[in-house]
PDB file of C-alpha atoms in Angstrom:
ATOM      1  CA  MET A   1     118.363 120.063 107.151  1.00 46.00           C
ATOM      2  CA  LYS A   2     115.027 121.516 108.334  1.00 49.00           C
ATOM      3  CA  THR A   3     113.595 118.009 108.652  1.00 50.00           C
ATOM      4  CA  MET A   4     116.537 116.785 110.738  1.00 49.00           C
ATOM      5  CA  VAL A   5     116.278 119.819 113.025  1.00 43.00           C
ATOM      6  CA  ALA A   6     112.531 119.328 113.418  1.00 51.00           C
ATOM      7  CA  PHE A   7     113.035 115.657 114.251  1.00 53.00           C
ATOM      8  CA  ALA A   8     115.693 116.457 116.826  1.00 48.00           C
ATOM      9  CA  LEU A   9     113.320 118.917 118.453  1.00 44.00           C
ATOM     10  CA  ALA A  10     110.527 116.324 118.489  1.00 51.00           C
ATOM     11  CA  LEU A  11     112.784 113.890 120.327  1.00 51.00           C
ATOM     12  CA  SER A  12     113.436 116.455 123.041  1.00 44.00           C
ATOM     13  CA  VAL A  13     109.857 117.651 123.613  1.00 48.00           C
ATOM     14  CA  LEU A  14     108.725 117.590 127.261  1.00 39.00           C
ATOM     15  CA  SER A  15     105.232 117.916 128.669  1.00 41.00           C
ATOM     16  CA  CYS A  16     105.041 121.648 129.356  1.00 40.00           C
ATOM     17  CA  GLY A  17     101.767 122.897 128.017  1.00 41.00           C
ATOM     18  CA  GLY A  18     102.172 120.531 125.049  1.00 47.00           C
ATOM     19  CA  THR A  19     102.127 116.824 124.292  1.00 61.00           C
ATOM     20  CA  ALA A  20     104.766 114.585 125.848  1.00 79.00           C
ATOM     21  CA  ARG A  21     106.651 112.272 123.507  1.00 90.00           C
ATOM     22  CA  THR A  22     108.315 108.991 124.402  1.00 96.00           C
ATOM     23  CA  ARG A  23     111.304 107.763 122.442  1.00 97.00           C
ATOM     24  CA  ARG A  24     110.914 104.408 120.718  1.00 98.00           C
ATOM     25  CA  THR A  25     112.118 102.407 117.725  1.00 98.00           C
ATOM     26  CA  PHE A  26     110.366 100.110 115.264  1.00 98.00           C
ATOM     27  CA  PRO A  27     111.380  98.026 112.220  1.00 98.00           C
ATOM     28  CA  LEU A  28     110.460  99.131 108.696  1.00 98.00           C
ATOM     29  CA  VAL A  29     109.709  96.259 106.296  1.00 98.00           C
ATOM     30  CA  VAL A  30     109.530  96.582 102.492  1.00 98.00           C
ATOM     31  CA  SER A  31     107.471  94.385 100.179  1.00 97.00           C
ATOM     32  CA  LYS A  32     105.410  94.578  96.979  1.00 96.00           C
ATOM     33  CA  GLU A  33     101.758  93.971  96.155  1.00 93.00           C
ATOM     34  CA  SER A  34     100.990  90.822  94.202  1.00 85.00           C
ATOM     35  CA  ALA A  35      98.257  92.210  91.931  1.00 86.00           C
ATOM     36  CA  ALA A  36      98.418  91.553  88.172  1.00 93.00           C
ATOM     37  CA  LEU A  37     100.105  94.403  86.316  1.00 97.00           C
ATOM     38  CA  VAL A  38      97.846  95.920  83.641  1.00 97.00           C
ATOM     39  CA  THR A  39      98.349  99.471  82.420  1.00 98.00           C
ATOM     40  CA  ASP A  40      95.651 102.073  81.812  1.00 97.00           C
ATOM     41  CA  THR A  41      96.057 101.507  78.063  1.00 97.00           C
ATOM     42  CA  GLY A  42      95.582  97.726  78.323  1.00 98.00           C
ATOM     43  CA  TRP A  43      99.148  96.373  78.352  1.00 98.00           C
ATOM     44  CA  THR A  44      99.806  93.344  80.562  1.00 98.00           C
ATOM     45  CA  VAL A  45     103.246  93.605  82.183  1.00 98.00           C
ATOM     46  CA  THR A  46     105.329  90.632  83.284  1.00 98.00           C
ATOM     47  CA  LEU A  47     108.412  91.618  85.252  1.00 98.00           C
ATOM     48  CA  SER A  48     111.732  89.789  85.142  1.00 98.00           C
ATOM     49  CA  SER A  49     113.407  92.314  87.449  1.00 97.00           C
ATOM     50  CA  ALA A  50     112.272  95.002  89.903  1.00 98.00           C
ATOM     51  CA  THR A  51     114.898  96.693  92.045  1.00 98.00           C
ATOM     52  CA  VAL A  52     114.884  99.862  94.109  1.00 98.00           C
ATOM     53  CA  SER A  53     117.562 101.890  95.840  1.00 98.00           C
ATOM     54  CA  LEU A  54     116.261 103.225  99.160  1.00 98.00           C
ATOM     55  CA  ALA A  55     117.899 106.244 100.808  1.00 98.00           C
ATOM     56  CA  SER A  56     115.677 107.360 103.693  1.00 98.00           C
ATOM     57  CA  ALA A  57     112.197 107.263 105.211  1.00 98.00           C
ATOM     58  CA  ARG A  58     110.673 109.889 107.478  1.00 98.00           C
ATOM     59  CA  PHE A  59     107.379 110.022 109.361  1.00 98.00           C
ATOM     60  CA  PHE A  60     105.248 113.082 110.076  1.00 98.00           C
ATOM     61  CA  SER A  61     102.107 114.063 111.953  1.00 96.00           C
ATOM     62  CA  GLY A  62     100.401 115.684 108.941  1.00 94.00           C
ATOM     63  CA  GLU A  63      97.560 113.715 107.387  1.00 92.00           C
ATOM     64  CA  VAL A  64      97.206 113.169 103.634  1.00 91.00           C
ATOM     65  CA  PRO A  65      94.088 114.576 101.925  1.00 85.00           C
ATOM     66  CA  ALA A  66      92.085 111.855 100.188  1.00 73.00           C
ATOM     67  CA  ILE A  67      92.102 112.126  96.382  1.00 56.00           C
ATOM     68  CA  SER A  68      91.446 109.819  93.451  1.00 44.00           C
ATOM     69  CA  ARG A  69      93.409 109.606  90.213  1.00 44.00           C
ATOM     70  CA  ARG A  70      92.005 108.853  86.793  1.00 43.00           C
ATOM     71  CA  TRP A  71      94.107 108.348  83.714  1.00 44.00           C
ATOM     72  CA  SER A  72      93.931 111.084  81.093  1.00 47.00           C
ATOM     73  CA  PRO A  73      95.562 111.391  77.654  1.00 50.00           C
ATOM     74  CA  LEU A  74      97.236 114.479  79.097  1.00 46.00           C
ATOM     75  CA  ASP A  75      99.384 112.109  81.187  1.00 48.00           C
ATOM     76  CA  LEU A  76     101.328 111.415  77.995  1.00 47.00           C
ATOM     77  CA  LEU A  77     102.050 115.079  77.362  1.00 47.00           C
ATOM     78  CA  VAL A  78     102.930 116.679  80.677  1.00 44.00           C
ATOM     79  CA  SER A  79     106.315 116.487  82.374  1.00 42.00           C
ATOM     80  CA  THR A  80     107.260 113.792  84.886  1.00 39.00           C
ATOM     81  CA  ALA A  81     106.739 116.144  87.811  1.00 40.00           C
ATOM     82  CA  TRP A  82     104.041 114.754  90.106  1.00 41.00           C
ATOM     83  CA  ALA A  83     102.814 116.956  92.932  1.00 42.00           C
ATOM     84  CA  HIS A  84     101.697 115.462  96.210  1.00 44.00           C
ATOM     85  CA  PRO A  85      97.943 115.512  96.788  1.00 49.00           C
ATOM     86  CA  GLY A  86      95.868 118.497  97.849  1.00 59.00           C
ATOM     87  CA  HIS A  87      97.056 120.867 100.534  1.00 81.00           C
ATOM     88  CA  TYR A  88      99.259 118.422 102.373  1.00 86.00           C
ATOM     89  CA  VAL A  89     101.270 119.870 105.264  1.00 91.00           C
ATOM     90  CA  PRO A  90     103.889 117.502 106.753  1.00 90.00           C
ATOM     91  CA  GLY A  91     103.554 118.862 110.288  1.00 93.00           C
ATOM     92  CA  GLU A  92     105.735 117.552 113.096  1.00 96.00           C
ATOM     93  CA  ALA A  93     108.628 115.206 112.308  1.00 96.00           C
ATOM     94  CA  LEU A  94     108.189 112.019 114.379  1.00 98.00           C
ATOM     95  CA  GLY A  95     110.564 109.379 113.034  1.00 98.00           C
ATOM     96  CA  GLU A  96     113.315 108.646 110.530  1.00 98.00           C
ATOM     97  CA  LEU A  97     115.369 105.826 109.030  1.00 98.00           C
ATOM     98  CA  LEU A  98     118.536 106.946 107.235  1.00 98.00           C
ATOM     99  CA  THR A  99     120.167 103.629 106.273  1.00 96.00           C
ATOM    100  CA  PRO A 100     120.595 103.157 102.486  1.00 98.00           C
ATOM    101  CA  LEU A 101     119.504  99.775 101.118  1.00 98.00           C
ATOM    102  CA  ASP A 102     119.110  98.159  97.676  1.00 98.00           C
ATOM    103  CA  VAL A 103     116.060  95.884  97.472  1.00 98.00           C
ATOM    104  CA  ASP A 104     114.984  93.178  95.016  1.00 98.00           C
ATOM    105  CA  LEU A 105     111.211  93.684  95.059  1.00 98.00           C
ATOM    106  CA  LEU A 106     110.628  90.293  93.409  1.00 97.00           C
ATOM    107  CA  GLY A 107     112.640  88.523  96.088  1.00 95.00           C
ATOM    108  CA  GLY A 108     110.122  88.761  98.921  1.00 92.00           C
ATOM    109  CA  GLU A 109     109.848  90.793 102.106  1.00 95.00           C
ATOM    110  CA  VAL A 110     112.945  92.680 103.277  1.00 97.00           C
ATOM    111  CA  THR A 111     113.578  94.412 106.597  1.00 98.00           C
ATOM    112  CA  TRP A 112     114.965  97.828 105.713  1.00 98.00           C
ATOM    113  CA  GLY A 113     116.169  98.743 109.207  1.00 98.00           C
ATOM    114  CA  THR A 114     115.212 100.306 112.540  1.00 98.00           C
ATOM    115  CA  THR A 115     113.376 103.621 112.658  1.00 98.00           C
ATOM    116  CA  ASN A 116     114.271 106.073 115.428  1.00 98.00           C
ATOM    117  CA  ALA A 117     111.028 107.674 116.484  1.00 98.00           C
ATOM    118  CA  VAL A 118     108.761 109.100 119.164  1.00 98.00           C
ATOM    119  CA  THR A 119     105.183 108.336 120.150  1.00 97.00           C
ATOM    120  CA  GLY A 120     102.259 110.416 118.965  1.00 97.00           C
ATOM    121  CA  PRO A 121      99.665 110.702 116.185  1.00 97.00           C
ATOM    122  CA  TYR A 122     101.255 109.810 112.838  1.00 98.00           C
ATOM    123  CA  GLY A 123      99.653 110.900 109.579  1.00 97.00           C
ATOM    124  CA  SER A 124     102.131 110.463 106.749  1.00 97.00           C
ATOM    125  CA  MET A 125     105.466 109.214 105.491  1.00 98.00           C
ATOM    126  CA  GLN A 126     108.141 110.561 103.164  1.00 98.00           C
ATOM    127  CA  LEU A 127     110.306 108.266 101.007  1.00 98.00           C
ATOM    128  CA  THR A 128     113.594 109.213  99.354  1.00 98.00           C
ATOM    129  CA  LEU A 129     115.109 106.936  96.713  1.00 98.00           C
ATOM    130  CA  GLY A 130     118.836 106.544  96.197  1.00 98.00           C
ATOM    131  CA  SER A 131     120.658 107.581  93.036  1.00 96.00           C
ATOM    132  CA  ALA A 132     119.980 104.215  91.329  1.00 97.00           C
ATOM    133  CA  GLY A 133     116.241 104.805  91.781  1.00 98.00           C
ATOM    134  CA  LEU A 134     113.596 102.267  90.776  1.00 98.00           C
ATOM    135  CA  ARG A 135     114.307  99.958  87.842  1.00 98.00           C
ATOM    136  CA  LEU A 136     111.842  97.622  86.151  1.00 98.00           C
ATOM    137  CA  ALA A 137     112.497  95.175  83.324  1.00 98.00           C
ATOM    138  CA  GLY A 138     110.279  92.620  81.651  1.00 98.00           C
ATOM    139  CA  THR A 139     107.783  92.193  78.837  1.00 98.00           C
ATOM    140  CA  ALA A 140     104.581  94.058  78.028  1.00 98.00           C
ATOM    141  CA  THR A 141     101.946  92.382  75.842  1.00 98.00           C
ATOM    142  CA  LYS A 142      98.731  93.564  74.223  1.00 97.00           C
ATOM    143  CA  ASP A 143      96.789  91.562  71.659  1.00 96.00           C
ATOM    144  CA  THR A 144      99.491  90.240  69.296  1.00 95.00           C
ATOM    145  CA  GLN A 145     102.092  92.831  70.339  1.00 97.00           C
ATOM    146  CA  SER A 146     104.995  92.082  72.676  1.00 98.00           C
ATOM    147  CA  VAL A 147     107.541  94.619  73.918  1.00 98.00           C
ATOM    148  CA  ALA A 148     110.646  93.724  75.935  1.00 98.00           C
ATOM    149  CA  PHE A 149     111.614  96.706  78.089  1.00 98.00           C
ATOM    150  CA  ASP A 150     114.089  97.951  80.666  1.00 98.00           C
ATOM    151  CA  THR A 151     113.441 101.308  82.320  1.00 98.00           C
ATOM    152  CA  LEU A 152     116.975 101.495  83.725  1.00 95.00           C
ATOM    153  CA  GLY A 153     116.954 103.494  86.962  1.00 93.00           C
ATOM    154  CA  PHE A 154     114.716 106.467  87.703  1.00 97.00           C
ATOM    155  CA  ALA A 155     115.129 108.495  90.897  1.00 96.00           C
ATOM    156  CA  PRO A 156     112.843 111.496  91.503  1.00 96.00           C
ATOM    157  CA  PRO A 157     114.654 114.808  91.999  1.00 94.00           C
ATOM    158  CA  GLY A 158     113.254 115.034  95.531  1.00 95.00           C
ATOM    159  CA  PRO A 159     111.493 112.942  98.182  1.00 97.00           C
ATOM    160  CA  ILE A 160     108.171 111.243  97.492  1.00 97.00           C
ATOM    161  CA  GLU A 161     105.897 113.193  99.836  1.00 95.00           C
ATOM    162  CA  ALA A 162     102.508 112.507 101.372  1.00 95.00           C
ATOM    163  CA  ILE A 163     102.441 108.711 101.643  1.00 97.00           C
ATOM    164  CA  ALA A 164      99.456 108.068 103.888  1.00 96.00           C
ATOM    165  CA  PHE A 165     100.236 106.513 107.281  1.00 97.00           C
ATOM    166  CA  ALA A 166      97.539 107.091 109.894  1.00 96.00           C
ATOM    167  CA  HIS A 167      98.449 105.514 113.238  1.00 97.00           C
ATOM    168  CA  GLU A 168      98.429 106.502 116.889  1.00 97.00           C
ATOM    169  CA  MET A 169     101.951 105.459 117.800  1.00 97.00           C
ATOM    170  CA  ASP A 170     102.495 104.280 121.381  1.00 97.00           C
ATOM    171  CA  THR A 171     105.155 101.996 122.813  1.00 96.00           C
ATOM    172  CA  SER A 172     103.474  98.740 121.710  1.00 97.00           C
ATOM    173  CA  ALA A 173     105.638  96.263 119.779  1.00 97.00           C
ATOM    174  CA  GLY A 174     105.169  96.098 116.035  1.00 98.00           C
ATOM    175  CA  GLN A 175     106.514  97.206 112.665  1.00 98.00           C
ATOM    176  CA  VAL A 176     105.681  99.438 109.711  1.00 98.00           C
ATOM    177  CA  ARG A 177     105.225  97.750 106.341  1.00 98.00           C
ATOM    178  CA  LEU A 178     105.915  99.830 103.217  1.00 98.00           C
ATOM    179  CA  THR A 179     104.370  98.181 100.163  1.00 98.00           C
ATOM    180  CA  PHE A 180     105.232  99.094  96.578  1.00 98.00           C
ATOM    181  CA  ASP A 181     102.139  98.987  94.358  1.00 98.00           C
ATOM    182  CA  LEU A 182     103.842  98.104  91.080  1.00 98.00           C
ATOM    183  CA  LYS A 183     100.523  98.121  89.223  1.00 97.00           C
ATOM    184  CA  ALA A 184     100.078 101.791  90.108  1.00 97.00           C
ATOM    185  CA  ILE A 185     103.681 102.536  89.151  1.00 98.00           C
ATOM    186  CA  VAL A 186     103.335 101.047  85.634  1.00 98.00           C
ATOM    187  CA  SER A 187      99.729 102.177  85.128  1.00 97.00           C
ATOM    188  CA  ARG A 188     100.589 105.231  82.982  1.00 97.00           C
ATOM    189  CA  MET A 189     103.083 103.412  80.744  1.00 98.00           C
ATOM    190  CA  ASP A 190     101.925 103.086  77.131  1.00 98.00           C
ATOM    191  CA  PHE A 191     104.239 100.634  75.393  1.00 98.00           C
ATOM    192  CA  ALA A 192     102.948 101.751  71.996  1.00 98.00           C
ATOM    193  CA  GLN A 193     104.900 104.976  72.592  1.00 98.00           C
ATOM    194  CA  VAL A 194     108.457 103.958  73.471  1.00 98.00           C
ATOM    195  CA  GLY A 195     110.189 106.521  71.285  1.00 98.00           C
ATOM    196  CA  THR A 196     113.536 105.328  69.949  1.00 98.00           C
ATOM    197  CA  GLY A 197     113.438 102.032  71.840  1.00 97.00           C
ATOM    198  CA  ALA A 198     112.193 100.037  74.807  1.00 98.00           C
ATOM    199  CA  ASP A 199     115.284  98.087  75.901  1.00 96.00           C
ATOM    200  CA  PRO A 200     116.549 100.373  77.291  1.00 97.00           C
ATOM    201  CA  LEU A 201     113.458 102.571  77.371  1.00 98.00           C
ATOM    202  CA  ASP A 202     113.926 105.933  75.663  1.00 98.00           C
ATOM    203  CA  PRO A 203     113.966 108.484  78.535  1.00 97.00           C
ATOM    204  CA  ALA A 204     112.359 111.093  76.247  1.00 97.00           C
ATOM    205  CA  SER A 205     109.407 108.837  75.326  1.00 98.00           C
ATOM    206  CA  PRO A 206     105.819 109.152  76.570  1.00 98.00           C
ATOM    207  CA  CYS A 207     106.154 105.624  77.983  1.00 98.00           C
ATOM    208  CA  PHE A 208     109.103 106.612  80.177  1.00 98.00           C
ATOM    209  CA  ASN A 209     107.261 109.788  81.152  1.00 97.00           C
ATOM    210  CA  GLY A 210     104.420 107.606  82.408  1.00 98.00           C
ATOM    211  CA  PHE A 211     106.871 105.485  84.373  1.00 98.00           C
ATOM    212  CA  GLY A 212     108.400 108.562  86.011  1.00 97.00           C
ATOM    213  CA  ARG A 213     104.993 109.855  86.988  1.00 97.00           C
ATOM    214  CA  GLY A 214     104.115 106.491  88.492  1.00 97.00           C
ATOM    215  CA  VAL A 215     107.279 106.395  90.592  1.00 98.00           C
ATOM    216  CA  GLN A 216     106.506 109.862  91.959  1.00 97.00           C
ATOM    217  CA  ASP A 217     102.834 109.132  92.716  1.00 96.00           C
ATOM    218  CA  SER A 218     102.533 108.870  96.507  1.00 96.00           C
ATOM    219  CA  SER A 219      99.434 106.663  96.191  1.00 95.00           C
ATOM    220  CA  ALA A 220     101.664 103.911  94.735  1.00 97.00           C
ATOM    221  CA  TYR A 221     103.149 103.366  98.210  1.00 98.00           C
ATOM    222  CA  HIS A 222     101.159 101.968 101.133  1.00 97.00           C
ATOM    223  CA  ALA A 223     102.394 102.235 104.708  1.00 98.00           C
ATOM    224  CA  VAL A 224     100.614 100.374 107.521  1.00 98.00           C
ATOM    225  CA  TRP A 225     101.316  99.455 111.124  1.00 98.00           C
ATOM    226  CA  GLU A 226     101.479  95.742 111.965  1.00 98.00           C
ATOM    227  CA  ALA A 227     101.259  94.887 115.639  1.00 96.00           C
ATOM    228  CA  ASN A 228     103.183  91.915 116.986  1.00 91.00           C
ATOM    229  CA  PRO A 229     100.831  88.958 117.591  1.00 73.00           C
TER     230      PRO A 229
END
């Protein structure tokens, strides 16, 4: 509710000792990165299915502090909660897309919809997944081991905050591309620790815990502006 109120206020801002905003819209496109999927523990992942339920996207003025992530054995022990980086402050709400959409990430680029927005300095994006969440299925291999898996759907309990998106938004034509880095999402999954089973993947297992942490890691999502040629 606070976000919607803030966005409504941003749309109505006039130049009166502050910064004028101009209303505009732009498309939001969803795709995936094509990098080979290898986990931090050396498993090569081949996907047969990758689907995601999208609920909403919002854009803010607050910039995302730069951090780096290194895998630690503690990743297998802690809960799936994954905090956004540093001292991130969302700042002013500048745009939103509220149209639900289910996407086949292996099926190529998909236009999610049209974002209602205003001009100004953008710094970050927030992504909310639908109740079906993100689901991956396929095979993980390492040496002579092979594990068929299906994560079923995982949706974080709240929005994925602090996705970096630094752009000075004016009225020029273009679109935002949101890319899912599936390598980053599977990076913490250790298929040697699947608990009671991998197909479907035991939700209490360290492997599923790693998957949940990957889904909630804001650095696994890349948002960029693409100007029309």
